[in-house]
């Protein structure tokens, strides 16, 4: 049995997708939540000076999507074949592009940026949501399974659902009008394999 | 026989790694280069309103990395096993993160946006690059094969070689500090399966 250790900050962010994979697939792992001085000490040992980092029997893998895809492939959560895996990869990368576009707004929320919140909401946040969420919703409609892949749940559902949770936390109206994507998040969070974890995990804004 | 069509702008950009995978593999494909005039009409036919898009017997796949990984897996350009594939994925995403970090500088020097080139070079490009490129050189050394994967060339080599190619065109003096990366770029371009294509392809700054 492989010894897994996932190191990440004590937030959902880019680590939650892999935590979901472990819990969904019922794989034991060390959920190493670190920050502050512990992180500064660990940082130079990581491949890129970043987290999340996965250790699998001591071998190290960096980058959230590389980790999630690797674990997902092992546990039937990466689509039923290479074509479906590729479609899922494209949706994950679309979400990454989407998040990159929203960074100026998140920077303000998190206190890294002194730009005007209302201005950036109007010029960046809202238009980016309006461009991207309909694409995600169309993908869900076209899939027909209620998940992004026709064949069922995958790592990309976990990652998107966690991201929507973050967006929902920004305000009651942020994603309320996007029925398909909020339904998707509810469906993922109702998966019985995730219940114990969801009931017990720390609640965080990001 | 599978029919491939790769649609992208008439530049290297995010499409080139995919062209290189197909050329390396010796696979015929329709290299569909979309002009600025054609793009508005074609855009609505793409999954995400972006390119590159790969069509495989008419079925569409978006997102440069999803395309590259899908094709690379078919043609032994994605590492020798799932662990090596994951390591390669992490390096590609590490490079993508860097590209996002310096995007504002890049947009200005490429002529897509107005801005202070010198200020962005000093405040954005230099600090990010000095964190990033030494790590890439270290990864190459550790691999030992001359490519990012121990087992040999992969799609990630094509992606990063073209990134080095583009940036060294815009900042040649900067790259004098990274002879190993310049040698790596030459090594990729000199691969027997790519040499002819590299020699005859359209030279573009991007």
mmCIF file of C-alpha atoms in Angstrom:
data_model
loop_
_atom_site.group_PDB
_atom_site.id
_atom_site.type_symbol
_atom_site.label_atom_id
_atom_site.label_comp_id
_atom_site.label_asym_id
_atom_site.label_seq_id
_atom_site.Cartn_x
_atom_site.Cartn_y
_atom_site.Cartn_z
ATOM 1 C CA UNK A 1 0.000 0.000 0.000
ATOM 2 C CA UNK A 2 1.409 3.344 -1.073
ATOM 3 C CA UNK A 3 2.165 5.875 1.681
ATOM 4 C CA UNK A 4 0.667 9.169 0.555
ATOM 5 C CA UNK A 5 1.278 12.581 2.060
ATOM 6 C CA UNK A 6 -0.341 15.701 0.635
ATOM 7 C CA UNK A 7 1.161 18.983 1.822
ATOM 8 C CA UNK A 8 -0.773 22.198 1.373
ATOM 9 C CA UNK A 9 -1.851 25.310 3.233
ATOM 10 C CA UNK A 10 -4.778 24.981 5.645
ATOM 11 C CA UNK A 11 -7.234 26.115 2.962
ATOM 12 C CA UNK A 12 -9.181 24.421 0.135
ATOM 13 C CA UNK A 13 -7.606 26.260 -2.799
ATOM 14 C CA UNK A 14 -5.514 24.048 -5.041
ATOM 15 C CA UNK A 15 -5.280 21.178 -2.578
ATOM 16 C CA UNK A 16 -8.913 20.350 -2.034
ATOM 17 C CA UNK A 17 -9.380 18.499 -5.326
ATOM 18 C CA UNK A 18 -6.762 15.941 -4.283
ATOM 19 C CA UNK A 19 -8.140 15.661 -0.749
ATOM 20 C CA UNK A 20 -11.532 14.885 -2.340
ATOM 21 C CA UNK A 21 -9.947 12.209 -4.534
ATOM 22 C CA UNK A 22 -8.376 10.493 -1.525
ATOM 23 C CA UNK A 23 -11.605 10.614 0.471
ATOM 24 C CA UNK A 24 -13.848 9.603 -2.431
ATOM 25 C CA UNK A 25 -11.623 6.638 -3.291
ATOM 26 C CA UNK A 26 -11.178 5.826 0.411
ATOM 27 C CA UNK A 27 -7.379 6.012 0.192
ATOM 28 C CA UNK A 28 -5.570 6.732 3.468
ATOM 29 C CA UNK A 29 -3.236 9.719 3.287
ATOM 30 C CA UNK A 30 -1.531 12.205 5.538
ATOM 31 C CA UNK A 31 -3.412 15.501 5.088
ATOM 32 C CA UNK A 32 -0.445 17.712 5.934
ATOM 33 C CA UNK A 33 -1.862 21.219 6.388
ATOM 34 C CA UNK A 34 0.990 23.636 6.970
ATOM 35 C CA UNK A 35 1.661 27.345 6.889
ATOM 36 C CA UNK A 36 3.758 30.041 8.538
ATOM 37 C CA UNK A 37 7.180 28.941 9.807
ATOM 38 C CA UNK A 38 6.590 25.276 9.036
ATOM 39 C CA UNK A 39 5.967 26.238 5.417
ATOM 40 C CA UNK A 40 9.057 28.439 5.260
ATOM 41 C CA UNK A 41 11.118 25.495 6.514
ATOM 42 C CA UNK A 42 9.541 23.047 4.047
ATOM 43 C CA UNK A 43 9.537 25.404 1.046
ATOM 44 C CA UNK A 44 13.118 24.799 -0.062
ATOM 45 C CA UNK A 45 12.504 21.040 -0.055
ATOM 46 C CA UNK A 46 9.651 21.325 -2.560
ATOM 47 C CA UNK A 47 10.312 20.988 -6.294
ATOM 48 C CA UNK A 48 9.148 24.511 -7.183
ATOM 49 C CA UNK A 49 8.941 26.307 -3.840
ATOM 50 C CA UNK A 50 5.166 25.861 -3.953
ATOM 51 C CA UNK A 51 2.374 23.685 -2.628
ATOM 52 C CA UNK A 52 0.481 21.431 -3.002
ATOM 53 C CA UNK A 53 3.101 18.696 -3.055
ATOM 54 C CA UNK A 54 2.347 14.983 -3.090
ATOM 55 C CA UNK A 55 4.707 12.444 -1.610
ATOM 56 C CA UNK A 56 4.084 8.864 -2.746
ATOM 57 C CA UNK A 57 6.370 6.467 -0.867
ATOM 58 C CA UNK A 58 8.744 9.387 -0.489
ATOM 59 C CA UNK A 59 8.849 10.342 -4.181
ATOM 60 C CA UNK A 60 7.732 13.914 -4.724
ATOM 61 C CA UNK A 61 5.282 15.417 -7.242
ATOM 62 C CA UNK A 62 4.364 19.104 -7.466
ATOM 63 C CA UNK A 63 1.571 21.119 -9.119
ATOM 64 C CA UNK A 64 -2.083 20.722 -8.236
ATOM 65 C CA UNK A 65 -3.334 19.410 -11.591
ATOM 66 C CA UNK A 66 -0.424 16.998 -12.088
ATOM 67 C CA UNK A 67 -1.134 15.578 -8.620
ATOM 68 C CA UNK A 68 -4.902 15.386 -9.127
ATOM 69 C CA UNK A 69 -4.619 13.813 -12.563
ATOM 70 C CA UNK A 70 -2.065 11.245 -11.340
ATOM 71 C CA UNK A 71 -4.255 10.213 -8.396
ATOM 72 C CA UNK A 72 -7.428 10.338 -10.472
ATOM 73 C CA UNK A 73 -6.015 8.050 -13.151
ATOM 74 C CA UNK A 74 -5.110 5.495 -10.497
ATOM 75 C CA UNK A 75 -8.587 5.497 -9.007
ATOM 76 C CA UNK A 76 -10.990 5.686 -11.946
ATOM 77 C CA UNK A 77 -11.635 9.407 -11.603
ATOM 78 C CA UNK A 78 -10.095 10.607 -14.875
ATOM 79 C CA UNK A 79 -12.698 9.584 -17.457
ATOM 80 C CA UNK A 80 -13.322 6.221 -19.048
ATOM 81 C CA UNK A 81 -10.726 6.549 -21.837
ATOM 82 C CA UNK A 82 -8.006 8.854 -23.137
ATOM 83 C CA UNK A 83 -10.445 10.991 -25.133
ATOM 84 C CA UNK A 84 -12.697 11.590 -22.130
ATOM 85 C CA UNK A 85 -9.599 12.258 -19.963
ATOM 86 C CA UNK A 86 -8.526 14.856 -22.514
ATOM 87 C CA UNK A 87 -11.946 16.525 -22.449
ATOM 88 C CA UNK A 88 -11.705 16.691 -18.658
ATOM 89 C CA UNK A 89 -8.190 18.135 -18.912
ATOM 90 C CA UNK A 90 -9.504 20.851 -21.222
ATOM 91 C CA UNK A 91 -12.232 21.790 -18.730
ATOM 92 C CA UNK A 92 -9.740 21.936 -15.853
ATOM 93 C CA UNK A 93 -7.447 24.186 -17.881
ATOM 94 C CA UNK A 94 -10.408 26.373 -18.846
ATOM 95 C CA UNK A 95 -11.078 26.796 -15.119
ATOM 96 C CA UNK A 96 -7.412 27.631 -14.572
ATOM 97 C CA UNK A 97 -7.615 30.342 -17.270
ATOM 98 C CA UNK A 98 -10.842 31.589 -15.638
ATOM 99 C CA UNK A 99 -9.134 31.802 -12.240
ATOM 100 C CA UNK A 100 -6.145 33.622 -13.748
ATOM 101 C CA UNK A 101 -8.516 36.239 -15.165
ATOM 102 C CA UNK A 102 -10.184 36.679 -11.764
ATOM 103 C CA UNK A 103 -6.897 37.123 -9.896
ATOM 104 C CA UNK A 104 -7.041 40.932 -9.848
ATOM 105 C CA UNK A 105 -10.334 40.667 -7.937
ATOM 106 C CA UNK A 106 -9.202 37.902 -5.566
ATOM 107 C CA UNK A 107 -6.065 39.928 -4.895
ATOM 108 C CA UNK A 108 -8.233 42.705 -3.493
ATOM 109 C CA UNK A 109 -10.377 40.304 -1.423
ATOM 110 C CA UNK A 110 -7.275 38.712 0.065
ATOM 111 C CA UNK A 111 -5.631 42.048 0.805
ATOM 112 C CA UNK A 112 -2.702 41.786 -1.639
ATOM 113 C CA UNK A 113 -3.995 44.599 -3.813
ATOM 114 C CA UNK A 114 -5.168 48.107 -3.057
ATOM 115 C CA UNK A 115 -7.125 48.508 -6.289
ATOM 116 C CA UNK A 116 -10.750 49.612 -6.129
ATOM 117 C CA UNK A 117 -12.948 46.608 -5.390
ATOM 118 C CA UNK A 118 -16.110 47.938 -7.022
ATOM 119 C CA UNK A 119 -14.193 49.003 -10.119
ATOM 120 C CA UNK A 120 -12.510 45.631 -10.538
ATOM 121 C CA UNK A 121 -15.807 43.837 -9.826
ATOM 122 C CA UNK A 122 -17.388 45.748 -12.687
ATOM 123 C CA UNK A 123 -14.544 45.595 -15.207
ATOM 124 C CA UNK A 124 -13.032 42.198 -14.455
ATOM 125 C CA UNK A 125 -15.004 39.969 -12.099
ATOM 126 C CA UNK A 126 -18.512 40.179 -13.489
ATOM 127 C CA UNK A 127 -17.604 40.008 -17.213
ATOM 128 C CA UNK A 128 -15.239 37.093 -16.622
ATOM 129 C CA UNK A 129 -17.949 35.163 -14.774
ATOM 130 C CA UNK A 130 -20.446 35.969 -17.507
ATOM 131 C CA UNK A 131 -18.045 34.669 -20.132
ATOM 132 C CA UNK A 132 -17.008 31.458 -18.397
ATOM 133 C CA UNK A 133 -19.886 30.133 -16.301
ATOM 134 C CA UNK A 134 -22.203 29.673 -19.311
ATOM 135 C CA UNK A 135 -19.485 27.576 -20.953
ATOM 136 C CA UNK A 136 -19.303 25.320 -17.890
ATOM 137 C CA UNK A 137 -23.082 25.092 -17.789
ATOM 138 C CA UNK A 138 -23.285 24.096 -21.450
ATOM 139 C CA UNK A 139 -20.676 21.398 -20.840
ATOM 140 C CA UNK A 140 -22.795 20.011 -18.004
ATOM 141 C CA UNK A 141 -25.941 20.036 -20.154
ATOM 142 C CA UNK A 142 -24.128 18.305 -23.023
ATOM 143 C CA UNK A 143 -22.690 15.644 -20.733
ATOM 144 C CA UNK A 144 -26.078 14.497 -19.482
ATOM 145 C CA UNK A 145 -24.615 12.626 -16.500
ATOM 146 C CA UNK A 146 -24.802 15.553 -14.101
ATOM 147 C CA UNK A 147 -21.005 15.537 -14.048
ATOM 148 C CA UNK A 148 -18.541 16.927 -16.564
ATOM 149 C CA UNK A 149 -17.786 13.511 -18.016
ATOM 150 C CA UNK A 150 -20.544 11.429 -19.584
ATOM 151 C CA UNK A 151 -19.161 8.400 -17.766
ATOM 152 C CA UNK A 152 -19.524 9.886 -14.289
ATOM 153 C CA UNK A 153 -17.706 11.761 -11.561
ATOM 154 C CA UNK A 154 -14.083 12.826 -11.997
ATOM 155 C CA UNK A 155 -11.394 14.995 -10.410
ATOM 156 C CA UNK A 156 -12.615 17.911 -12.487
ATOM 157 C CA UNK A 157 -16.022 17.811 -10.788
ATOM 158 C CA UNK A 158 -14.244 18.027 -7.433
ATOM 159 C CA UNK A 159 -12.119 20.981 -8.520
ATOM 160 C CA UNK A 160 -14.969 22.931 -10.114
ATOM 161 C CA UNK A 161 -17.327 22.326 -7.192
ATOM 162 C CA UNK A 162 -14.750 23.633 -4.724
ATOM 163 C CA UNK A 163 -14.204 26.706 -6.893
ATOM 164 C CA UNK A 164 -17.945 27.380 -7.058
ATOM 165 C CA UNK A 165 -18.039 27.054 -3.259
ATOM 166 C CA UNK A 166 -15.460 29.847 -3.126
ATOM 167 C CA UNK A 167 -17.445 32.012 -5.545
ATOM 168 C CA UNK A 168 -20.660 31.403 -3.577
ATOM 169 C CA UNK A 169 -18.844 32.551 -0.462
ATOM 170 C CA UNK A 170 -18.130 35.933 -2.015
ATOM 171 C CA UNK A 171 -21.789 36.907 -1.859
ATOM 172 C CA UNK A 172 -25.343 35.565 -2.190
ATOM 173 C CA UNK A 173 -25.846 36.883 -5.721
ATOM 174 C CA UNK A 174 -22.525 35.917 -7.245
ATOM 175 C CA UNK A 175 -23.473 32.584 -8.795
ATOM 176 C CA UNK A 176 -27.126 32.266 -7.689
ATOM 177 C CA UNK A 177 -28.442 32.755 -11.236
ATOM 178 C CA UNK A 178 -26.306 29.953 -12.607
ATOM 179 C CA UNK A 179 -28.640 27.066 -11.868
ATOM 180 C CA UNK A 180 -26.712 24.275 -13.604
ATOM 181 C CA UNK A 181 -23.393 25.010 -11.944
ATOM 182 C CA UNK A 182 -24.902 25.421 -8.473
ATOM 183 C CA UNK A 183 -26.850 22.189 -9.005
ATOM 184 C CA UNK A 184 -23.575 20.519 -10.002
ATOM 185 C CA UNK A 185 -21.835 21.682 -6.845
ATOM 186 C CA UNK A 186 -24.718 20.397 -4.718
ATOM 187 C CA UNK A 187 -24.593 17.056 -6.531
ATOM 188 C CA UNK A 188 -20.859 16.673 -5.910
ATOM 189 C CA UNK A 189 -21.243 17.647 -2.263
ATOM 190 C CA UNK A 190 -24.040 15.087 -1.859
ATOM 191 C CA UNK A 191 -21.831 12.177 -2.936
ATOM 192 C CA UNK A 192 -21.999 9.659 -0.093
ATOM 193 C CA UNK A 193 -18.267 8.904 -0.384
ATOM 194 C CA UNK A 194 -17.506 12.530 0.524
ATOM 195 C CA UNK A 195 -19.994 12.979 3.349
ATOM 196 C CA UNK A 196 -17.773 12.111 6.294
ATOM 197 C CA UNK A 197 -14.992 14.396 5.037
ATOM 198 C CA UNK A 198 -17.318 17.284 4.183
ATOM 199 C CA UNK A 199 -18.943 17.088 7.622
ATOM 200 C CA UNK A 200 -15.623 17.106 9.445
ATOM 201 C CA UNK A 201 -13.244 19.246 7.383
ATOM 202 C CA UNK A 202 -12.320 22.768 8.473
ATOM 203 C CA UNK A 203 -14.497 25.470 6.880
ATOM 204 C CA UNK A 204 -12.414 27.989 4.965
ATOM 205 C CA UNK A 205 -13.222 30.915 2.706
ATOM 206 C CA UNK A 206 -10.762 29.809 0.019
ATOM 207 C CA UNK B 1 -6.822 6.224 -40.433
ATOM 208 C CA UNK B 2 -7.586 9.064 -38.058
ATOM 209 C CA UNK B 3 -8.039 12.526 -39.554
ATOM 210 C CA UNK B 4 -6.445 15.290 -37.515
ATOM 211 C CA UNK B 5 -7.109 19.002 -37.959
ATOM 212 C CA UNK B 6 -5.352 21.513 -35.723
ATOM 213 C CA UNK B 7 -6.756 25.036 -35.812
ATOM 214 C CA UNK B 8 -4.742 27.942 -34.485
ATOM 215 C CA UNK B 9 -3.552 31.395 -35.489
ATOM 216 C CA UNK B 10 -0.735 31.712 -38.015
ATOM 217 C CA UNK B 11 1.868 31.968 -35.250
ATOM 218 C CA UNK B 12 3.714 29.477 -33.039
ATOM 219 C CA UNK B 13 2.203 30.473 -29.683
ATOM 220 C CA UNK B 14 0.161 27.791 -27.952
ATOM 221 C CA UNK B 15 -0.368 25.760 -31.102
ATOM 222 C CA UNK B 16 3.243 25.012 -31.957
ATOM 223 C CA UNK B 17 3.828 22.258 -29.381
ATOM 224 C CA UNK B 18 0.887 20.394 -30.914
ATOM 225 C CA UNK B 19 2.189 20.824 -34.452
ATOM 226 C CA UNK B 20 5.561 19.567 -33.222
ATOM 227 C CA UNK B 21 4.040 16.459 -31.606
ATOM 228 C CA UNK B 22 2.337 15.542 -34.874
ATOM 229 C CA UNK B 23 5.439 16.250 -36.962
ATOM 230 C CA UNK B 24 7.637 14.281 -34.553
ATOM 231 C CA UNK B 25 5.182 11.387 -34.741
ATOM 232 C CA UNK B 26 5.158 11.566 -38.513
ATOM 233 C CA UNK B 27 1.380 11.957 -38.498
ATOM 234 C CA UNK B 28 -0.298 13.867 -41.306
ATOM 235 C CA UNK B 29 -2.641 16.591 -40.171
ATOM 236 C CA UNK B 30 -4.479 19.609 -41.495
ATOM 237 C CA UNK B 31 -2.491 22.579 -40.164
ATOM 238 C CA UNK B 32 -5.401 25.014 -40.230
ATOM 239 C CA UNK B 33 -4.090 28.528 -39.679
ATOM 240 C CA UNK B 34 -6.918 30.937 -38.971
ATOM 241 C CA UNK B 35 -6.517 34.546 -40.123
ATOM 242 C CA UNK B 36 -7.687 37.483 -38.006
ATOM 243 C CA UNK B 37 -10.522 38.004 -40.499
ATOM 244 C CA UNK B 38 -11.691 34.408 -40.246
ATOM 245 C CA UNK B 39 -11.387 34.204 -36.467
ATOM 246 C CA UNK B 40 -14.615 35.991 -35.374
ATOM 247 C CA UNK B 41 -16.659 33.567 -37.448
ATOM 248 C CA UNK B 42 -14.717 30.473 -36.432
ATOM 249 C CA UNK B 43 -14.639 31.456 -32.748
ATOM 250 C CA UNK B 44 -18.278 30.563 -32.112
ATOM 251 C CA UNK B 45 -17.642 27.098 -33.545
ATOM 252 C CA UNK B 46 -14.950 26.317 -30.961
ATOM 253 C CA UNK B 47 -15.726 24.699 -27.590
ATOM 254 C CA UNK B 48 -14.466 27.627 -25.484
ATOM 255 C CA UNK B 49 -14.143 30.492 -27.962
ATOM 256 C CA UNK B 50 -10.388 29.925 -28.040
ATOM 257 C CA UNK B 51 -7.702 28.161 -30.022
ATOM 258 C CA UNK B 52 -5.900 25.859 -30.469
ATOM 259 C CA UNK B 53 -8.614 23.323 -31.189
ATOM 260 C CA UNK B 54 -7.904 19.779 -32.322
ATOM 261 C CA UNK B 55 -10.427 17.888 -34.412
ATOM 262 C CA UNK B 56 -10.080 14.122 -34.391
ATOM 263 C CA UNK B 57 -12.365 12.658 -37.052
ATOM 264 C CA UNK B 58 -14.509 15.760 -36.562
ATOM 265 C CA UNK B 59 -14.714 15.574 -32.739
ATOM 266 C CA UNK B 60 -13.311 18.687 -31.061
ATOM 267 C CA UNK B 61 -10.840 19.053 -28.207
ATOM 268 C CA UNK B 62 -9.816 22.445 -26.821
ATOM 269 C CA UNK B 63 -6.943 23.722 -24.677
ATOM 270 C CA UNK B 64 -3.314 23.444 -25.734
ATOM 271 C CA UNK B 65 -2.150 21.160 -22.897
ATOM 272 C CA UNK B 66 -5.134 18.807 -23.184
ATOM 273 C CA UNK B 67 -4.437 18.497 -26.904
ATOM 274 C CA UNK B 68 -0.693 18.034 -26.434
ATOM 275 C CA UNK B 69 -1.124 15.428 -23.710
ATOM 276 C CA UNK B 70 -3.763 13.500 -25.696
ATOM 277 C CA UNK B 71 -1.593 13.329 -28.805
ATOM 278 C CA UNK B 72 1.605 12.779 -26.818
ATOM 279 C CA UNK B 73 0.141 9.763 -25.029
ATOM 280 C CA UNK B 74 -0.647 8.207 -28.399
ATOM 281 C CA UNK B 75 2.869 8.762 -29.761
ATOM 282 C CA UNK B 76 5.087 7.992 -26.768
ATOM 283 C CA UNK B 77 5.818 11.631 -26.047
ATOM 284 C CA UNK B 78 4.267 11.716 -22.561
ATOM 285 C CA UNK B 79 6.829 9.875 -20.453
ATOM 286 C CA UNK B 80 7.350 6.153 -20.073
ATOM 287 C CA UNK B 81 4.776 5.654 -17.284
ATOM 288 C CA UNK B 82 2.117 7.507 -15.306
ATOM 289 C CA UNK B 83 4.615 8.810 -12.757
ATOM 290 C CA UNK B 84 6.903 10.290 -15.428
ATOM 291 C CA UNK B 85 3.822 11.697 -17.233
ATOM 292 C CA UNK B 86 2.849 13.368 -13.971
ATOM 293 C CA UNK B 87 6.335 14.834 -13.499
ATOM 294 C CA UNK B 88 6.164 16.203 -17.040
ATOM 295 C CA UNK B 89 2.686 17.625 -16.350
ATOM 296 C CA UNK B 90 4.049 19.407 -13.286
ATOM 297 C CA UNK B 91 6.887 20.988 -15.293
ATOM 298 C CA UNK B 92 4.489 22.166 -17.995
ATOM 299 C CA UNK B 93 2.172 23.712 -15.401
ATOM 300 C CA UNK B 94 5.171 25.308 -13.674
ATOM 301 C CA UNK B 95 6.030 26.956 -16.996
ATOM 302 C CA UNK B 96 2.387 27.980 -17.495
ATOM 303 C CA UNK B 97 2.398 29.636 -14.048
ATOM 304 C CA UNK B 98 5.517 31.571 -15.074
ATOM 305 C CA UNK B 99 3.860 32.652 -18.326
ATOM 306 C CA UNK B 100 0.879 33.942 -16.311
ATOM 307 C CA UNK B 101 3.206 35.828 -13.978
ATOM 308 C CA UNK B 102 4.957 37.667 -16.809
ATOM 309 C CA UNK B 103 1.887 37.992 -19.035
ATOM 310 C CA UNK B 104 1.636 41.753 -18.608
ATOM 311 C CA UNK B 105 5.260 42.248 -19.702
ATOM 312 C CA UNK B 106 4.779 39.835 -22.564
ATOM 313 C CA UNK B 107 1.606 41.565 -23.783
ATOM 314 C CA UNK B 108 3.451 44.881 -23.985
ATOM 315 C CA UNK B 109 6.535 43.609 -25.812
ATOM 316 C CA UNK B 110 4.361 41.603 -28.186
ATOM 317 C CA UNK B 111 2.387 44.739 -28.966
ATOM 318 C CA UNK B 112 -0.974 43.633 -27.544
ATOM 319 C CA UNK B 113 -1.074 46.229 -24.795
ATOM 320 C CA UNK B 114 0.331 49.610 -23.871
ATOM 321 C CA UNK B 115 2.781 49.824 -21.037
ATOM 322 C CA UNK B 116 6.215 50.757 -19.776
ATOM 323 C CA UNK B 117 8.497 48.057 -21.212
ATOM 324 C CA UNK B 118 11.479 48.961 -19.051
ATOM 325 C CA UNK B 119 9.472 49.119 -15.839
ATOM 326 C CA UNK B 120 7.724 45.824 -16.544
ATOM 327 C CA UNK B 121 11.057 44.185 -17.482
ATOM 328 C CA UNK B 122 12.569 45.292 -14.188
ATOM 329 C CA UNK B 123 9.581 44.776 -11.870
ATOM 330 C CA UNK B 124 7.777 41.832 -13.469
ATOM 331 C CA UNK B 125 9.961 39.882 -15.905
ATOM 332 C CA UNK B 126 13.303 39.898 -14.095
ATOM 333 C CA UNK B 127 12.212 38.786 -10.600
ATOM 334 C CA UNK B 128 9.923 36.071 -11.972
ATOM 335 C CA UNK B 129 12.566 34.870 -14.434
ATOM 336 C CA UNK B 130 15.305 34.753 -11.841
ATOM 337 C CA UNK B 131 13.064 32.496 -9.733
ATOM 338 C CA UNK B 132 12.026 30.375 -12.702
ATOM 339 C CA UNK B 133 14.807 29.671 -15.187
ATOM 340 C CA UNK B 134 17.422 28.384 -12.733
ATOM 341 C CA UNK B 135 14.845 25.799 -11.637
ATOM 342 C CA UNK B 136 14.318 24.696 -15.254
ATOM 343 C CA UNK B 137 18.073 24.307 -15.740
ATOM 344 C CA UNK B 138 18.234 22.281 -12.511
ATOM 345 C CA UNK B 139 15.433 20.001 -13.724
ATOM 346 C CA UNK B 140 17.289 19.424 -16.995
ATOM 347 C CA UNK B 141 20.500 18.554 -15.166
ATOM 348 C CA UNK B 142 18.680 16.161 -12.840
ATOM 349 C CA UNK B 143 16.984 14.407 -15.740
ATOM 350 C CA UNK B 144 20.289 13.564 -17.355
ATOM 351 C CA UNK B 145 18.712 12.798 -20.727
ATOM 352 C CA UNK B 146 19.004 16.329 -22.107
ATOM 353 C CA UNK B 147 15.206 16.517 -22.007
ATOM 354 C CA UNK B 148 12.805 17.131 -19.123
ATOM 355 C CA UNK B 149 11.799 13.464 -18.985
ATOM 356 C CA UNK B 150 14.519 10.953 -18.084
ATOM 357 C CA UNK B 151 13.184 8.622 -20.775
ATOM 358 C CA UNK B 152 13.564 11.120 -23.621
ATOM 359 C CA UNK B 153 11.700 13.818 -25.557
ATOM 360 C CA UNK B 154 8.145 14.749 -24.658
ATOM 361 C CA UNK B 155 5.495 17.342 -25.452
ATOM 362 C CA UNK B 156 6.770 19.355 -22.512
ATOM 363 C CA UNK B 157 10.171 19.759 -24.183
ATOM 364 C CA UNK B 158 8.408 21.121 -27.263
ATOM 365 C CA UNK B 159 6.350 23.556 -25.153
ATOM 366 C CA UNK B 160 9.311 24.853 -23.162
ATOM 367 C CA UNK B 161 11.720 24.978 -26.112
ATOM 368 C CA UNK B 162 9.275 27.204 -27.955
ATOM 369 C CA UNK B 163 8.827 29.355 -24.856
ATOM 370 C CA UNK B 164 12.599 29.807 -24.618
ATOM 371 C CA UNK B 165 12.680 30.421 -28.377
ATOM 372 C CA UNK B 166 10.092 33.200 -28.134
ATOM 373 C CA UNK B 167 11.434 34.886 -25.019
ATOM 374 C CA UNK B 168 15.059 34.752 -26.154
ATOM 375 C CA UNK B 169 13.935 36.542 -29.299
ATOM 376 C CA UNK B 170 12.566 39.390 -27.196
ATOM 377 C CA UNK B 171 15.262 39.339 -24.470
ATOM 378 C CA UNK B 172 18.416 37.882 -26.040
ATOM 379 C CA UNK B 173 20.830 39.370 -23.519
ATOM 380 C CA UNK B 174 18.871 37.930 -20.620
ATOM 381 C CA UNK B 175 19.128 34.407 -22.003
ATOM 382 C CA UNK B 176 22.899 34.589 -22.296
ATOM 383 C CA UNK B 177 22.739 33.763 -18.581
ATOM 384 C CA UNK B 178 21.044 30.453 -19.346
ATOM 385 C CA UNK B 179 23.254 28.639 -21.860
ATOM 386 C CA UNK B 180 21.845 25.254 -20.842
ATOM 387 C CA UNK B 181 18.349 26.365 -21.828
ATOM 388 C CA UNK B 182 19.550 27.733 -25.148
ATOM 389 C CA UNK B 183 21.386 24.457 -25.779
ATOM 390 C CA UNK B 184 18.213 22.585 -24.817
ATOM 391 C CA UNK B 185 16.233 24.590 -27.360
ATOM 392 C CA UNK B 186 18.780 23.718 -30.061
ATOM 393 C CA UNK B 187 18.685 20.080 -29.027
ATOM 394 C CA UNK B 188 14.896 19.957 -29.434
ATOM 395 C CA UNK B 189 15.069 21.770 -32.770
ATOM 396 C CA UNK B 190 17.768 19.353 -33.973
ATOM 397 C CA UNK B 191 15.809 16.188 -33.247
ATOM 398 C CA UNK B 192 15.855 14.188 -36.487
ATOM 399 C CA UNK B 193 12.068 13.900 -36.437
ATOM 400 C CA UNK B 194 11.675 17.692 -36.157
ATOM 401 C CA UNK B 195 14.677 19.157 -37.962
ATOM 402 C CA UNK B 196 13.065 19.452 -41.376
ATOM 403 C CA UNK B 197 9.865 21.012 -39.995
ATOM 404 C CA UNK B 198 11.796 23.492 -37.835
ATOM 405 C CA UNK B 199 13.915 24.507 -40.827
ATOM 406 C CA UNK B 200 10.981 25.084 -43.155
ATOM 407 C CA UNK B 201 8.259 26.377 -40.832
ATOM 408 C CA UNK B 202 7.217 30.012 -40.874
ATOM 409 C CA UNK B 203 9.450 32.144 -38.637
ATOM 410 C CA UNK B 204 7.315 34.215 -36.284
ATOM 411 C CA UNK B 205 8.266 36.306 -33.251
ATOM 412 C CA UNK B 206 5.437 34.694 -31.240
#
